[in-house]
Each structure stands twice: as structure tokens, then as C-alpha cells.
Amino acid sequence: MKICAVELKSNEAIICLLGLDKGLFNVPECRARKLSLNHGHSSKSLKAFQAEFIKLVKDYHVDKVVIRERPMKGKFAGSAIGFKMEAAMQLAEGVDAEVISTTDIKESLKRQPVEYSMKDLGLKQFQETAFATGFAYLNRK
């Protein structure tokens, strides 16, 4: 199973591809580490973001997209643009997307902690939360 884990921050979707095959994890190379939505108020740019995301999912044969849940209120609440991006990903044709709660992520990581650094995995430090989201999703089953 290959998944695309997503963390939404401001107007960016930080992504990390993860695979699980016969109990072994892998982190395949990906041409993009993050996708940006420029001009979040424009439907044209939102459609372009969605098309770019769909192309990435199809090019890498992703089975599932896992999006980290963000609070709607409070200090760490997501932005309006972030929620638009989340909706664009969830409603994208041919994309199987699921939102995973931070509680589920924490519980899964408690049972099965990550034992490698992002550098060891070939990822950038800013992708750590997206990786943890995907790792937790694959381990919770």
C-alpha cells in the first residue's frame, strides 16, 4: 500500500509518500515536497492546485491520501485557505482521502515510535509531521 501523508500549513500542503509492503516501510522519492496554493481567493488557482495534486497522486500510484486533522477553533486553528485545500483534496476525482485526528496519531506513535531521523529517511525536517501522520496511519491498522 502506498499513501501520501499531508500536513496543511498556511497556504502549503506538505507531503510525504510512504509505502508498506509485506510489513516493510519505505519512503519513495517524490518530485515535490510541498504544494502551494497561490491566491487562495481565486477558484482558478484552487482548481490548478487540485489538478496538480491529482496528477501527483496518479503519477506515484498512491492508494490513499491521509490528511492530518487541524482544529477549527483556538490558538492552533487552521486557516480558511487550509480548509479550502483540504476540501479540494478530499473532493478530487479518483482520490481516496481520509482525515486522521491528532489523537489517533499520538496513540499510534506511542505504540510504535519512529526510530529514524528525517535525514536518514531522505526527508527534510519540515516534512516530519507529514511523515508521522502517514507512519501512524499505516501502523494503526
Short mmCIF file of C-alpha atoms in Angstrom, two decimals, residues 32-79:
data_model
loop_
_atom_site.label_atom_id
_atom_site.label_comp_id
_atom_site.label_asym_id
_atom_site.label_seq_id
_atom_site.Cartn_x
_atom_site.Cartn_y
_atom_site.Cartn_z
CA ALA A 32 7.54 17.60 -4.75
CA ARG A 33 7.89 18.08 -1.02
CA LYS A 34 5.08 20.60 -0.80
CA LEU A 35 2.37 22.07 -2.98
CA SER A 36 1.34 25.70 -2.64
CA LEU A 37 -1.94 27.45 -3.28
CA ASN A 38 -1.25 30.93 -4.56
CA HIS A 39 -4.14 33.39 -4.48
CA GLY A 40 -6.44 31.32 -2.25
CA HIS A 41 -9.41 33.55 -3.03
CA SER A 42 -9.40 32.54 -6.72
CA SER A 43 -11.32 29.49 -7.93
CA LYS A 44 -8.89 29.22 -10.85
CA SER A 45 -5.89 28.78 -8.53
CA LEU A 46 -7.83 26.30 -6.36
CA LYS A 47 -8.62 24.20 -9.43
CA ALA A 48 -4.96 24.37 -10.51
CA PHE A 49 -3.89 23.20 -7.03
CA GLN A 50 -6.38 20.33 -7.19
CA ALA A 51 -5.20 19.31 -10.67
CA GLU A 52 -1.55 19.36 -9.55
CA PHE A 53 -2.43 17.22 -6.53
CA ILE A 54 -4.42 14.71 -8.61
CA LYS A 55 -1.52 14.41 -11.08
CA LEU A 56 0.93 13.72 -8.24
CA VAL A 57 -1.36 11.05 -6.75
CA LYS A 58 -1.81 9.34 -10.12
CA ASP A 59 1.85 9.59 -11.18
CA TYR A 60 3.01 7.89 -7.98
CA HIS A 61 0.14 5.34 -7.89
CA VAL A 62 -0.99 6.42 -4.42
CA ASP A 63 -3.67 4.20 -2.90
CA LYS A 64 -4.73 6.54 -0.09
CA VAL A 65 -4.27 10.17 0.94
CA VAL A 66 -4.07 10.77 4.69
CA ILE A 67 -4.57 14.34 5.90
CA ARG A 68 -3.65 15.47 9.40
CA GLU A 69 -6.68 16.98 11.14
CA ARG A 70 -6.45 20.58 12.33
CA PRO A 71 -8.55 22.29 14.98
CA MET A 72 -11.26 24.65 13.75
CA LYS A 73 -11.01 26.99 16.73
CA GLY A 74 -8.33 28.18 19.10
CA LYS A 75 -4.67 29.03 19.02
CA PHE A 76 -3.69 26.30 16.55
CA ALA A 77 -6.75 26.59 14.30
CA GLY A 78 -6.31 26.09 10.58
CA SER A 79 -6.66 28.94 8.14
#
